[in-house]
JSON list of C-alpha atoms in Angstrom, two decimals:
[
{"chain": "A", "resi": 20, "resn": "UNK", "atom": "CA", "xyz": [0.00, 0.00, 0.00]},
{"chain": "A", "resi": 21, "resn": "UNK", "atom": "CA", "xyz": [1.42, 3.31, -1.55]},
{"chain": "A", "resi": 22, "resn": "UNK", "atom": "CA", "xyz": [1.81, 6.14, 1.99]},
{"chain": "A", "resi": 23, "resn": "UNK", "atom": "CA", "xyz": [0.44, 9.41, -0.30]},
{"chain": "A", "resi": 24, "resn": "UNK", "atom": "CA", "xyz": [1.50, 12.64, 1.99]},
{"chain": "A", "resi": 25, "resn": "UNK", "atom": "CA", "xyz": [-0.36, 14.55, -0.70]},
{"chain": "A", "resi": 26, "resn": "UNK", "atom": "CA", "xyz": [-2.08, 14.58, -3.90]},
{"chain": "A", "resi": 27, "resn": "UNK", "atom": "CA", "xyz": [-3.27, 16.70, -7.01]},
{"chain": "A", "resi": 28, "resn": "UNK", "atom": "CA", "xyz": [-3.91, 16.92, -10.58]},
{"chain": "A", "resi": 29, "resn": "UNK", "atom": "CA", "xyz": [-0.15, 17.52, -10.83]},
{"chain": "A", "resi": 30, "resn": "UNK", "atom": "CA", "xyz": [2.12, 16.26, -8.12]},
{"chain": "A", "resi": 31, "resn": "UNK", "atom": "CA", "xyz": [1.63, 13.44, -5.59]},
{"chain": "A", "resi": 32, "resn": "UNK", "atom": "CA", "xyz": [4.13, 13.50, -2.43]},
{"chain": "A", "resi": 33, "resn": "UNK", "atom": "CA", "xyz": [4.84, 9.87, -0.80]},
{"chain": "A", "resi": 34, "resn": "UNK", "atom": "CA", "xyz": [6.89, 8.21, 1.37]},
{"chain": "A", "resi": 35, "resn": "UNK", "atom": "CA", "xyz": [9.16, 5.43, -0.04]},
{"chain": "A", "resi": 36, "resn": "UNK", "atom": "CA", "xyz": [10.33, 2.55, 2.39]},
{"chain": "A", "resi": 37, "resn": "UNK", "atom": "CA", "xyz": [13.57, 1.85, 2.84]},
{"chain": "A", "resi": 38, "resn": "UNK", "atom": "CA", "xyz": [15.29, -1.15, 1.42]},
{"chain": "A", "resi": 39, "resn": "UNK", "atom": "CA", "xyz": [12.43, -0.42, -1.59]},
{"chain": "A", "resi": 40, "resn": "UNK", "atom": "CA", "xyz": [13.99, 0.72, -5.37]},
{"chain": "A", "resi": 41, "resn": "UNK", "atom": "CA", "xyz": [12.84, 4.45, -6.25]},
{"chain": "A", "resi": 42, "resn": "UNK", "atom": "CA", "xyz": [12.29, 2.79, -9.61]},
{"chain": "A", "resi": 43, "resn": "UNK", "atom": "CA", "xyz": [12.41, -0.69, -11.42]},
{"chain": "A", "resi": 44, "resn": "UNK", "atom": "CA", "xyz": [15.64, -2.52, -10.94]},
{"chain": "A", "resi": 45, "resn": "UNK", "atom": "CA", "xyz": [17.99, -5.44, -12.05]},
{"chain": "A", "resi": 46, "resn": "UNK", "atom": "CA", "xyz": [16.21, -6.76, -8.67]},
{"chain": "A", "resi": 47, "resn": "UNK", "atom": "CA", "xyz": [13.04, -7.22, -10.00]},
{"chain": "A", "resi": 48, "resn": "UNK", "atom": "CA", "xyz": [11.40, -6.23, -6.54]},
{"chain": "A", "resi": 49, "resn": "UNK", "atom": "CA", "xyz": [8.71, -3.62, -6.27]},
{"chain": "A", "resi": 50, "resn": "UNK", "atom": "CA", "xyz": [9.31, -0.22, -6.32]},
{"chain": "A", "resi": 51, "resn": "UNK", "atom": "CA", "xyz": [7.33, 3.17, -5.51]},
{"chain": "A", "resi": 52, "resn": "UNK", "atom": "CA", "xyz": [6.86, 4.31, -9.03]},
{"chain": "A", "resi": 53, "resn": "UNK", "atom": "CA", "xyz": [5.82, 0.91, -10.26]},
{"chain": "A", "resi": 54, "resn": "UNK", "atom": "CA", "xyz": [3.32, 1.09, -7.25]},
{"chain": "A", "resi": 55, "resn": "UNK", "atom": "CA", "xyz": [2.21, 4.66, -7.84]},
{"chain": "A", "resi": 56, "resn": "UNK", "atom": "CA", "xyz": [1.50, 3.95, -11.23]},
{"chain": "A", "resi": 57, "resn": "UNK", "atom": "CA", "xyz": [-0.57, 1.29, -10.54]},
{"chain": "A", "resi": 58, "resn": "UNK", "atom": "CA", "xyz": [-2.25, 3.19, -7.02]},
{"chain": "A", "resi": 59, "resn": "UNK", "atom": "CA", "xyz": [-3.13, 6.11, -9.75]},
{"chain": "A", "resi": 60, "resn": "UNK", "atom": "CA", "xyz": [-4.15, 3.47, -12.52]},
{"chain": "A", "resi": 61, "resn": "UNK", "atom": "CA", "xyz": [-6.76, 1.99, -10.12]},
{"chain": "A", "resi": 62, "resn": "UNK", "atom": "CA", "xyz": [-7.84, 5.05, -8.31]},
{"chain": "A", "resi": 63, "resn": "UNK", "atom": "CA", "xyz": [-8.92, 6.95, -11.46]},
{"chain": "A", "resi": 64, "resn": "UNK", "atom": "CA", "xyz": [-10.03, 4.27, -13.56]},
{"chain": "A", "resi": 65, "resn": "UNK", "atom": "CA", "xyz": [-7.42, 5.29, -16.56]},
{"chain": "A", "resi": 66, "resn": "UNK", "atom": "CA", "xyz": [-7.34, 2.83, -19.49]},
{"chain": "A", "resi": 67, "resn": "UNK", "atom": "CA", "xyz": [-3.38, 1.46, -20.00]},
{"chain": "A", "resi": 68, "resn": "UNK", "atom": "CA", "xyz": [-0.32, 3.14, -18.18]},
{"chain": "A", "resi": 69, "resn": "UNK", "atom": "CA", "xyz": [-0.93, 6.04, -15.75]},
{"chain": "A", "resi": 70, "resn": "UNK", "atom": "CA", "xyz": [1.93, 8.65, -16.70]},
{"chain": "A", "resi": 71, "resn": "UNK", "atom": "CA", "xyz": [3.90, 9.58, -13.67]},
{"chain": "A", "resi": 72, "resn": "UNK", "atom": "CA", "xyz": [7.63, 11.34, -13.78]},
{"chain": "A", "resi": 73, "resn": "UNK", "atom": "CA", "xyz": [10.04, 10.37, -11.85]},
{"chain": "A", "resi": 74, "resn": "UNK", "atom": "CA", "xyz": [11.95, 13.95, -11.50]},
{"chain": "A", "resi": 75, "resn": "UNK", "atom": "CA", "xyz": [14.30, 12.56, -8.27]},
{"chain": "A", "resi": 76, "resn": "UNK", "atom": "CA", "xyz": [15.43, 9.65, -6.42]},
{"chain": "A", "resi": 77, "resn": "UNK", "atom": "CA", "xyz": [16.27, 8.09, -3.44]},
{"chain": "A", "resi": 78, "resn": "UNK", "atom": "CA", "xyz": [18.42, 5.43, -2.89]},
{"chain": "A", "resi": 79, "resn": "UNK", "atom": "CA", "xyz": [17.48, 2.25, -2.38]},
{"chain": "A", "resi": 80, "resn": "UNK", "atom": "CA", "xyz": [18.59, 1.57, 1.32]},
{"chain": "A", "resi": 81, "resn": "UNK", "atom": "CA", "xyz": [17.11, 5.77, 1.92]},
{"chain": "A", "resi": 82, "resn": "UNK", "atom": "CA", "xyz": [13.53, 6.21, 2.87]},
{"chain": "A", "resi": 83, "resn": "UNK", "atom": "CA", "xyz": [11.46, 8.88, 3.45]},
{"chain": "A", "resi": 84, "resn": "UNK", "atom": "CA", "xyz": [9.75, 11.71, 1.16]},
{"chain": "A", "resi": 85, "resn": "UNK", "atom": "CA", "xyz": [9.40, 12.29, -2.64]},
{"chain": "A", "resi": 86, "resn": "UNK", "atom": "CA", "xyz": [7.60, 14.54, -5.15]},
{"chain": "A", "resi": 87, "resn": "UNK", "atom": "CA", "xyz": [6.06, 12.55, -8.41]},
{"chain": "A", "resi": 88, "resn": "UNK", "atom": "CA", "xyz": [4.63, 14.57, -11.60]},
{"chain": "A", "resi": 89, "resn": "UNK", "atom": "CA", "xyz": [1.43, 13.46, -12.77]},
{"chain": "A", "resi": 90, "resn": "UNK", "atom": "CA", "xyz": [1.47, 15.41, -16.30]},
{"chain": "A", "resi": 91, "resn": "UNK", "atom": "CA", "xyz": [4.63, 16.35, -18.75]},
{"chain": "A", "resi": 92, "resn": "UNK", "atom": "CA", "xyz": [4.36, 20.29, -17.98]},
{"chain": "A", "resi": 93, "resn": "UNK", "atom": "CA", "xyz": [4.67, 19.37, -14.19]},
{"chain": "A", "resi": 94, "resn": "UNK", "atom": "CA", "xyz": [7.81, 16.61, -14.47]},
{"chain": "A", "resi": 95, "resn": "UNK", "atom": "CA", "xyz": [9.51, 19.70, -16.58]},
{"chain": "A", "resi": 96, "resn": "UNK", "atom": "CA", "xyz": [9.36, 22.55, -13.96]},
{"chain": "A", "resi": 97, "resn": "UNK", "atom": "CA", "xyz": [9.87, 20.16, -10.89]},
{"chain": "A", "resi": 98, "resn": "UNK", "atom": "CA", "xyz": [13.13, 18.87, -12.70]},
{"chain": "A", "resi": 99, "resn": "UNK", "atom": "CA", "xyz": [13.96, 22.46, -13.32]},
{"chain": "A", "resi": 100, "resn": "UNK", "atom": "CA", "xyz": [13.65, 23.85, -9.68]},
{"chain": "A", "resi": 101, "resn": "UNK", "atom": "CA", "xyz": [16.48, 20.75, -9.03]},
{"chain": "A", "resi": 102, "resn": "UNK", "atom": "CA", "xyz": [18.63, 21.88, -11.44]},
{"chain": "A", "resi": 103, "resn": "UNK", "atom": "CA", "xyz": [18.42, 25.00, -10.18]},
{"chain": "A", "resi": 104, "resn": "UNK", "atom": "CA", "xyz": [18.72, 23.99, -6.60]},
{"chain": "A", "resi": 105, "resn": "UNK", "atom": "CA", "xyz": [15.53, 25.32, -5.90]},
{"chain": "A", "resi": 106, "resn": "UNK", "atom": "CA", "xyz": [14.14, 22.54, -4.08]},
{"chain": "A", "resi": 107, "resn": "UNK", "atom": "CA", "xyz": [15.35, 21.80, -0.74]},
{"chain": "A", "resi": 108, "resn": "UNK", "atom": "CA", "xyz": [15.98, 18.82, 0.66]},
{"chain": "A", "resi": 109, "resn": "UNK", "atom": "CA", "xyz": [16.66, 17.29, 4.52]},
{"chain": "A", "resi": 110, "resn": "UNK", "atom": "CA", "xyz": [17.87, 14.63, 5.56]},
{"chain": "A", "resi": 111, "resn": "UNK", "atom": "CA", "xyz": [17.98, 12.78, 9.05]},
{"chain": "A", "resi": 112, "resn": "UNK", "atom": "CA", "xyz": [20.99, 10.62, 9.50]},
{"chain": "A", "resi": 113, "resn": "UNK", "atom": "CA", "xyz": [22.46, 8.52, 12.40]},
{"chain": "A", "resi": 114, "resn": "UNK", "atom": "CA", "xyz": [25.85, 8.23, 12.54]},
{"chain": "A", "resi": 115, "resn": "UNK", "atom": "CA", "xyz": [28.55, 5.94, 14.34]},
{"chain": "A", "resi": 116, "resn": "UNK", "atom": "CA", "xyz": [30.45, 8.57, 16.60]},
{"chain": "A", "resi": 117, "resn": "UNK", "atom": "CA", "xyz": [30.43, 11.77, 17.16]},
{"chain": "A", "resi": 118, "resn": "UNK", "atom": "CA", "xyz": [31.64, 13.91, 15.07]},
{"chain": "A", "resi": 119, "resn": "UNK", "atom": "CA", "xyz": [34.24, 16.63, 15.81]},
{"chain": "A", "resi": 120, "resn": "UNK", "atom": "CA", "xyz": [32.69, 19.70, 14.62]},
{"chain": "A", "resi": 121, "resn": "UNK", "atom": "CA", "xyz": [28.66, 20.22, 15.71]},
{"chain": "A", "resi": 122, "resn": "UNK", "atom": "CA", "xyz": [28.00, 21.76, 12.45]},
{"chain": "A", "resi": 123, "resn": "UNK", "atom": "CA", "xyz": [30.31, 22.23, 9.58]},
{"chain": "A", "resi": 124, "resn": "UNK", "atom": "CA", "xyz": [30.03, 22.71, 5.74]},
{"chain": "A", "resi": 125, "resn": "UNK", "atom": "CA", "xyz": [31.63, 19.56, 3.78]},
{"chain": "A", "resi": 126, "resn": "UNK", "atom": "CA", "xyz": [33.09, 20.51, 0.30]},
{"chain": "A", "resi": 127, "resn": "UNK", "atom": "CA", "xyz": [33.94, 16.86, -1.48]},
{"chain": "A", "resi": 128, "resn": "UNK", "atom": "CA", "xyz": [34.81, 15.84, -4.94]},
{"chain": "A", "resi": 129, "resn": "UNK", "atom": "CA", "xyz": [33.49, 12.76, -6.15]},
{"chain": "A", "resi": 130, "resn": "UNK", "atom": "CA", "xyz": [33.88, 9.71, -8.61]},
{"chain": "A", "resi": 131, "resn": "UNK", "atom": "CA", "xyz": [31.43, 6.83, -9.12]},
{"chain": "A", "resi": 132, "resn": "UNK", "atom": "CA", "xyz": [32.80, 3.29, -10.28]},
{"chain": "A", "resi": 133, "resn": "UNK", "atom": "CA", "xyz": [29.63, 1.99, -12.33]},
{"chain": "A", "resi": 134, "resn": "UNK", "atom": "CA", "xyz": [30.99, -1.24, -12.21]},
{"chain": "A", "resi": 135, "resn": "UNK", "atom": "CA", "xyz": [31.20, -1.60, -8.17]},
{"chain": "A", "resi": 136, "resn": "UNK", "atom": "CA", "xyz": [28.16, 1.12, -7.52]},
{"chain": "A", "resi": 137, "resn": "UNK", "atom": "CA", "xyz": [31.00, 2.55, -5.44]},
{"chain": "A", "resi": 138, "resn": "UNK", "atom": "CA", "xyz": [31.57, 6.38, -4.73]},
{"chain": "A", "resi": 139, "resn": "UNK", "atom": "CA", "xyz": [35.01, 7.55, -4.16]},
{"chain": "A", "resi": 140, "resn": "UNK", "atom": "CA", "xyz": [36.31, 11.16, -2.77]},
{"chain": "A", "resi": 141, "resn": "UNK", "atom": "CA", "xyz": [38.82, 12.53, -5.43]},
{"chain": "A", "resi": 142, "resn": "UNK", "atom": "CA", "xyz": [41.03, 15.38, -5.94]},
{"chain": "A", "resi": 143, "resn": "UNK", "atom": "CA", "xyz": [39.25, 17.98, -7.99]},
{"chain": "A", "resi": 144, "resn": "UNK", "atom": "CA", "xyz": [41.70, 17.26, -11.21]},
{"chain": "A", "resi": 145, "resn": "UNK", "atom": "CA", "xyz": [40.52, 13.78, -11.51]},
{"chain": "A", "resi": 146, "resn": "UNK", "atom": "CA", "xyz": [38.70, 12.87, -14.63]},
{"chain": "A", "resi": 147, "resn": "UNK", "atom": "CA", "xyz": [35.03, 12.47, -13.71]},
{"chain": "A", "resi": 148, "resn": "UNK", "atom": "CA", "xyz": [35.23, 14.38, -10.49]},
{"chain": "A", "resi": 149, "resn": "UNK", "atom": "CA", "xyz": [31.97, 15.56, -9.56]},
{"chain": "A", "resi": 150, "resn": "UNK", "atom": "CA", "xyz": [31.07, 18.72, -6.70]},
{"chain": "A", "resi": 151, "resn": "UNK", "atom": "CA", "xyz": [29.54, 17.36, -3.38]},
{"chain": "A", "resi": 152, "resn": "UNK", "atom": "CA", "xyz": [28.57, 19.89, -1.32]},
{"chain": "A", "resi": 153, "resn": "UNK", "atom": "CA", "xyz": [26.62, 19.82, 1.92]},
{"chain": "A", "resi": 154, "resn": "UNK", "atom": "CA", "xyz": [25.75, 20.96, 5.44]},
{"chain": "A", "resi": 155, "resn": "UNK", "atom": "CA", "xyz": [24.68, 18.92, 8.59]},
{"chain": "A", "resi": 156, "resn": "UNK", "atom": "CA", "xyz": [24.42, 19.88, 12.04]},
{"chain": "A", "resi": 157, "resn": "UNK", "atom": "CA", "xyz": [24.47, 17.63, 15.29]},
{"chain": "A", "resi": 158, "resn": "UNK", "atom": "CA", "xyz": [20.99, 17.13, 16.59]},
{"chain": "A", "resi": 159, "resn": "UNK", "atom": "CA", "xyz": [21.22, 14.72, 19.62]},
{"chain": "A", "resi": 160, "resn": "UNK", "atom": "CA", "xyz": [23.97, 11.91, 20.79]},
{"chain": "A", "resi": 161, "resn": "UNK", "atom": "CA", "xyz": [23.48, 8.99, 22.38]},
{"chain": "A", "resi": 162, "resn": "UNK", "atom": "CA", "xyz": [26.21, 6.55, 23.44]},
{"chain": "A", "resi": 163, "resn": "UNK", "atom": "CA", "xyz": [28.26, 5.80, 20.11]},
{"chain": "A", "resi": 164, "resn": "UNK", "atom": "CA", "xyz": [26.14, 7.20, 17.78]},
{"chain": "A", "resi": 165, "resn": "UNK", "atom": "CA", "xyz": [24.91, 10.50, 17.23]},
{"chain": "A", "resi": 166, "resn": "UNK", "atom": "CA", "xyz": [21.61, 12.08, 15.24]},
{"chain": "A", "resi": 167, "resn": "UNK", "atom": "CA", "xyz": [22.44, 14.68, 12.65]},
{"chain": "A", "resi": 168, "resn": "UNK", "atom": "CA", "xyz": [19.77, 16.81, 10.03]},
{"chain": "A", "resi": 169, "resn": "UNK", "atom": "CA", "xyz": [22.26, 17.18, 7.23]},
{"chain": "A", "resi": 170, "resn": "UNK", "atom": "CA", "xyz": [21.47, 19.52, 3.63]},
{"chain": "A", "resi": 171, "resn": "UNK", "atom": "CA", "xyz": [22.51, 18.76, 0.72]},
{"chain": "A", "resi": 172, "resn": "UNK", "atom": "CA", "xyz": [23.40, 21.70, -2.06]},
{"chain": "A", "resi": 173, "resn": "UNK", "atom": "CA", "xyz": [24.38, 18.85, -4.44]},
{"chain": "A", "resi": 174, "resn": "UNK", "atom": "CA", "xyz": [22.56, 15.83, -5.34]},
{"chain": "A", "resi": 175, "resn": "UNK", "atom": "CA", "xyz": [25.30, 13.25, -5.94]},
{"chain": "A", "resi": 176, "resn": "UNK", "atom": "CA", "xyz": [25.08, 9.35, -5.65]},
{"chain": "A", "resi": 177, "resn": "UNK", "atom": "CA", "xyz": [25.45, 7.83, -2.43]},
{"chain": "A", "resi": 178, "resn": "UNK", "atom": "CA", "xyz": [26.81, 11.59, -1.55]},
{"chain": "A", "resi": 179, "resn": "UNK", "atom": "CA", "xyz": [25.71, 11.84, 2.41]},
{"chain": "A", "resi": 180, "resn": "UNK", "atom": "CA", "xyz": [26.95, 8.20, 3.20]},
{"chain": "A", "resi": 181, "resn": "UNK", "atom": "CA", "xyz": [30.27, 9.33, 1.22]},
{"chain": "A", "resi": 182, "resn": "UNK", "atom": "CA", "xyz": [31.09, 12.45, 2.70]},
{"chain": "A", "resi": 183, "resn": "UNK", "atom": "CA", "xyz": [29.74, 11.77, 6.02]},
{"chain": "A", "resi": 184, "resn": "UNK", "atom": "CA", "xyz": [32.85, 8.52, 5.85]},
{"chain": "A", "resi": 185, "resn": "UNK", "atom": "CA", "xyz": [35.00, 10.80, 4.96]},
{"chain": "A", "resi": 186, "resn": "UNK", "atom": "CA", "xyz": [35.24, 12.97, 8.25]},
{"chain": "A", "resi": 187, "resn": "UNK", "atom": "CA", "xyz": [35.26, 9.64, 9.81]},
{"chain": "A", "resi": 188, "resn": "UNK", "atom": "CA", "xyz": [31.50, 9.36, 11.20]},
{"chain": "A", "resi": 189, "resn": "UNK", "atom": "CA", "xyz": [29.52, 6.83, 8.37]},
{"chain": "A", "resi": 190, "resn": "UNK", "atom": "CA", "xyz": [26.12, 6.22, 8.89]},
{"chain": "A", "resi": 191, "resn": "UNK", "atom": "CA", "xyz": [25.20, 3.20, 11.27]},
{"chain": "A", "resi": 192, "resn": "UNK", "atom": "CA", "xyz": [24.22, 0.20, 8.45]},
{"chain": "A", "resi": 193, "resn": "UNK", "atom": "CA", "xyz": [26.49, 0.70, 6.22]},
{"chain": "A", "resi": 194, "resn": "UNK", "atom": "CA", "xyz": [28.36, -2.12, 5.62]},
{"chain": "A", "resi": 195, "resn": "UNK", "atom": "CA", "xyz": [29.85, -0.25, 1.76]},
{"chain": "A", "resi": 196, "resn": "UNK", "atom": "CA", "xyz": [31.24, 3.04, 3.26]},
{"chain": "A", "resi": 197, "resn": "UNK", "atom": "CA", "xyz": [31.31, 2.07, 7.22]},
{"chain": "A", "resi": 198, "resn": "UNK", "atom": "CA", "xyz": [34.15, -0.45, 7.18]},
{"chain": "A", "resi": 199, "resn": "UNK", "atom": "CA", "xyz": [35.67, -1.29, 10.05]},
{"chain": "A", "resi": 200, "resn": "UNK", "atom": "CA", "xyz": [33.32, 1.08, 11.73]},
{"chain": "A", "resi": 201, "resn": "UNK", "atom": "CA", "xyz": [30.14, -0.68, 10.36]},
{"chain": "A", "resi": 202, "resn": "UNK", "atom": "CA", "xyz": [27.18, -1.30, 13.45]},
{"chain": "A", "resi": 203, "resn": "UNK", "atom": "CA", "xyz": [24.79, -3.80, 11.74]},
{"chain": "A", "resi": 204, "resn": "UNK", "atom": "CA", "xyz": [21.47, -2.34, 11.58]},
{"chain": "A", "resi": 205, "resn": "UNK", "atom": "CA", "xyz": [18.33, -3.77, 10.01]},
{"chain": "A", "resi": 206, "resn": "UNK", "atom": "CA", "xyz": [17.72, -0.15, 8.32]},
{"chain": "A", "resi": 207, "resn": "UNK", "atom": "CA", "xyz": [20.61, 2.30, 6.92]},
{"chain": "A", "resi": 208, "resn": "UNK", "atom": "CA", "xyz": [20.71, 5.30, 9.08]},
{"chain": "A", "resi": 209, "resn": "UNK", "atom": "CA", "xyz": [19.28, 7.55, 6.46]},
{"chain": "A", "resi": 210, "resn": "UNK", "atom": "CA", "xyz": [16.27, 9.18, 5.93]},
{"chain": "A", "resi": 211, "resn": "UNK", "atom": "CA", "xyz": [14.84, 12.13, 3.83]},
{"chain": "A", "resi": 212, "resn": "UNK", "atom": "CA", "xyz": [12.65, 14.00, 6.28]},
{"chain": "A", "resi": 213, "resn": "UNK", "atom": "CA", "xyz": [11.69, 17.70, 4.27]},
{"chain": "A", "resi": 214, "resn": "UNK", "atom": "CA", "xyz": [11.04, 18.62, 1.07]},
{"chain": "A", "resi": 215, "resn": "UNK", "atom": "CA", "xyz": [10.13, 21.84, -0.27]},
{"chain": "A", "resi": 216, "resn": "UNK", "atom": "CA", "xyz": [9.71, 23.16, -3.35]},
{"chain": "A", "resi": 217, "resn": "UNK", "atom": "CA", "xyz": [6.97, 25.17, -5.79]},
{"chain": "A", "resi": 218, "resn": "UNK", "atom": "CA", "xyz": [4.02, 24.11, -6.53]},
{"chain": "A", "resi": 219, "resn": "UNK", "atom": "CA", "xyz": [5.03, 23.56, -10.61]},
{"chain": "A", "resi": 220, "resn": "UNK", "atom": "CA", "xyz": [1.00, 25.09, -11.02]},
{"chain": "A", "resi": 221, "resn": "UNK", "atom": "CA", "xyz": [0.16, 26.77, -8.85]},
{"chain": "A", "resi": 222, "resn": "UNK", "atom": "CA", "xyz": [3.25, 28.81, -7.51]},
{"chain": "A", "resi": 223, "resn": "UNK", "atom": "CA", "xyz": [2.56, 27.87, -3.87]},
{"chain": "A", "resi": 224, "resn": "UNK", "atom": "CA", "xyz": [5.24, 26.93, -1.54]},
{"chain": "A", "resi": 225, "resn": "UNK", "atom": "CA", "xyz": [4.80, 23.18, -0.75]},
{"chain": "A", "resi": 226, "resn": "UNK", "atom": "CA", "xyz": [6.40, 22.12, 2.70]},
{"chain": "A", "resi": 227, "resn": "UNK", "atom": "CA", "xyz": [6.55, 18.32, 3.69]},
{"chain": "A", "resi": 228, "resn": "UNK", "atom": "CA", "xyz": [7.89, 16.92, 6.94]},
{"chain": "A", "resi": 229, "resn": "UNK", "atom": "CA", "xyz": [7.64, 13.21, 8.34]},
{"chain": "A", "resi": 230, "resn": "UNK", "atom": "CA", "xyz": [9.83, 11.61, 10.40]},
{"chain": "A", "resi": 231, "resn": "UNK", "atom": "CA", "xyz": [10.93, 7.96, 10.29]},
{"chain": "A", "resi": 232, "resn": "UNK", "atom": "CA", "xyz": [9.31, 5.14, 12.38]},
{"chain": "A", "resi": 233, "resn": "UNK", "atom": "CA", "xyz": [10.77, 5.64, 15.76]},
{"chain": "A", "resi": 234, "resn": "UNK", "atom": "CA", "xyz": [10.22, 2.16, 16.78]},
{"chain": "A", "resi": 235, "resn": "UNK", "atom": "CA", "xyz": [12.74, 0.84, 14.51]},
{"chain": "A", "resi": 236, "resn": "UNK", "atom": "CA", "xyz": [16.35, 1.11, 14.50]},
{"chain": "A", "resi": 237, "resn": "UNK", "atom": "CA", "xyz": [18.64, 3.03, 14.75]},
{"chain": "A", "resi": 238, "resn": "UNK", "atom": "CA", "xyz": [15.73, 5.62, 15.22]},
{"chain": "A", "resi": 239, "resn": "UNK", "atom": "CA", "xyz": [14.15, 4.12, 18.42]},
{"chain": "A", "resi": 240, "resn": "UNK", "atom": "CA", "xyz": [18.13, 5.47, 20.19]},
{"chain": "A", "resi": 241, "resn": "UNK", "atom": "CA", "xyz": [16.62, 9.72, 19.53]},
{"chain": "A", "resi": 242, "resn": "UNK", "atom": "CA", "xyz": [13.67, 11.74, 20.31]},
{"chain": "A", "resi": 243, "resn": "UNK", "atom": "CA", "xyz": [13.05, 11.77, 16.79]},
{"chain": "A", "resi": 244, "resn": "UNK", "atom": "CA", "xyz": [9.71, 13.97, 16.97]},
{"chain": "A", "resi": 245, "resn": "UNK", "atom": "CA", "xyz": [10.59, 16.58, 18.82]},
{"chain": "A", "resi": 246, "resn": "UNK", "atom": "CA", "xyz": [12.64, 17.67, 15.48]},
{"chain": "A", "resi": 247, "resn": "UNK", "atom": "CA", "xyz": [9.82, 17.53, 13.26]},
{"chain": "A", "resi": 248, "resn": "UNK", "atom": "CA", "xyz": [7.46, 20.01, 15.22]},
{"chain": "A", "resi": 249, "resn": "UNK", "atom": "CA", "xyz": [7.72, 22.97, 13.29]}
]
């Protein structure tokens, strides 16, 4: 069953599970477009494929909120505001450690190996080097692990869990950039929380905020509501 945060004749907001694809896979398992498409299909009667853009993802081990177009006109200006880093984006994360600055601005260059689905930090010369910027700031700590809302300027693959490694603090369940530091977890310590952006219609400022299911680890370690009343 498809969680809908909000729909219209243009955009429908919903919560993808983690360990679920954003999008069909070599996997073969379901994923939340596949199951939008059919949620819309069914709702609405509509006679073949519903049409529904995919203008973002998440990863697959990431849960938490995205925005889906329902027309053409609508995939276009959503897809536009993220090129022009005009939708925001932010994320929860639990990380092993705490790390040494509260808040701090982390400025990365970064390569992806297709091959291995592997992200590497680089030196900005290296060919296929790729910006990562973001910001996070240190929300709560508790024993060996600490809560941080982190904001990403760029959107790069696997970019949080990369850079977040890379000052030494990876997020708790994962076992491909924690190493030796890796806490086994059910669920990745990851979760996109907000998401704001412009209503591609109607101009109006759209604001979505849901936390992640505090019963479950690593969550269940962190008041994790108290951060979501706005």
């Amino acid at each position: 069953m498809v969680d809908i945060l909000y729909e219209d004749n243009q955009i429908i907001v919903a919560l993808k599970p983690q360990n679920m694809p954003s999008q069909t896979d070599a996997s073969g398992d379901n994923d939340l477009l596949s199951e939008i498409k059919s949620y819309v299909k069914e709702k609405y009667n509509k006679e073949g494929e519903a049409y529904i853009g995919l203008v973002h993802r998440l990863d697959r081990p990431t849960g938490g909120i995205m925005v889906f177009a329902r027309t053409s006109k609508a995939a276009a200006r959503l897809s536009a505001q993220i090129r022009e880093n005009k939708m925001n984006k932010t994320y929860y994360a639990v990380c092993v450690g705490i790390p040494q600055q509260r808040s701090d601005t982390l400025v990365n260059y970064l390569k992806k190996d297709e091959k291995q689905n592997l992200v590497r930090i680089v030196t900005q010369s290296e060919s296929g080097a790729k910006r990562a910027e973001l910001s996070y700031r240190t929300l709560e700590t508790e024993g060996d692990e600490s809560l941080l809302e982190v904001k990403i300027v760029t959107g790069r693959s696997h970019q949080i869990r990369v850079q977040l490694a890379g000052i030494g603090n990876p997020l708790v369940g994962d076992n491909k950039y924690g190493r030796n530091k890796f806490k086994p977890s059910n669920n990745l310590g990851l979760w996109a929380g907000r998401l704001e952006f412009i209503h591609p219609v109607t101009k109006e400022k759209m604001v979505f905020a849901c936390p992640p299911d505090k019963t479950k680890a690593p969550w269940n370690k962190f008041y994790i509501d108290k951060h979501f009343i706005r």
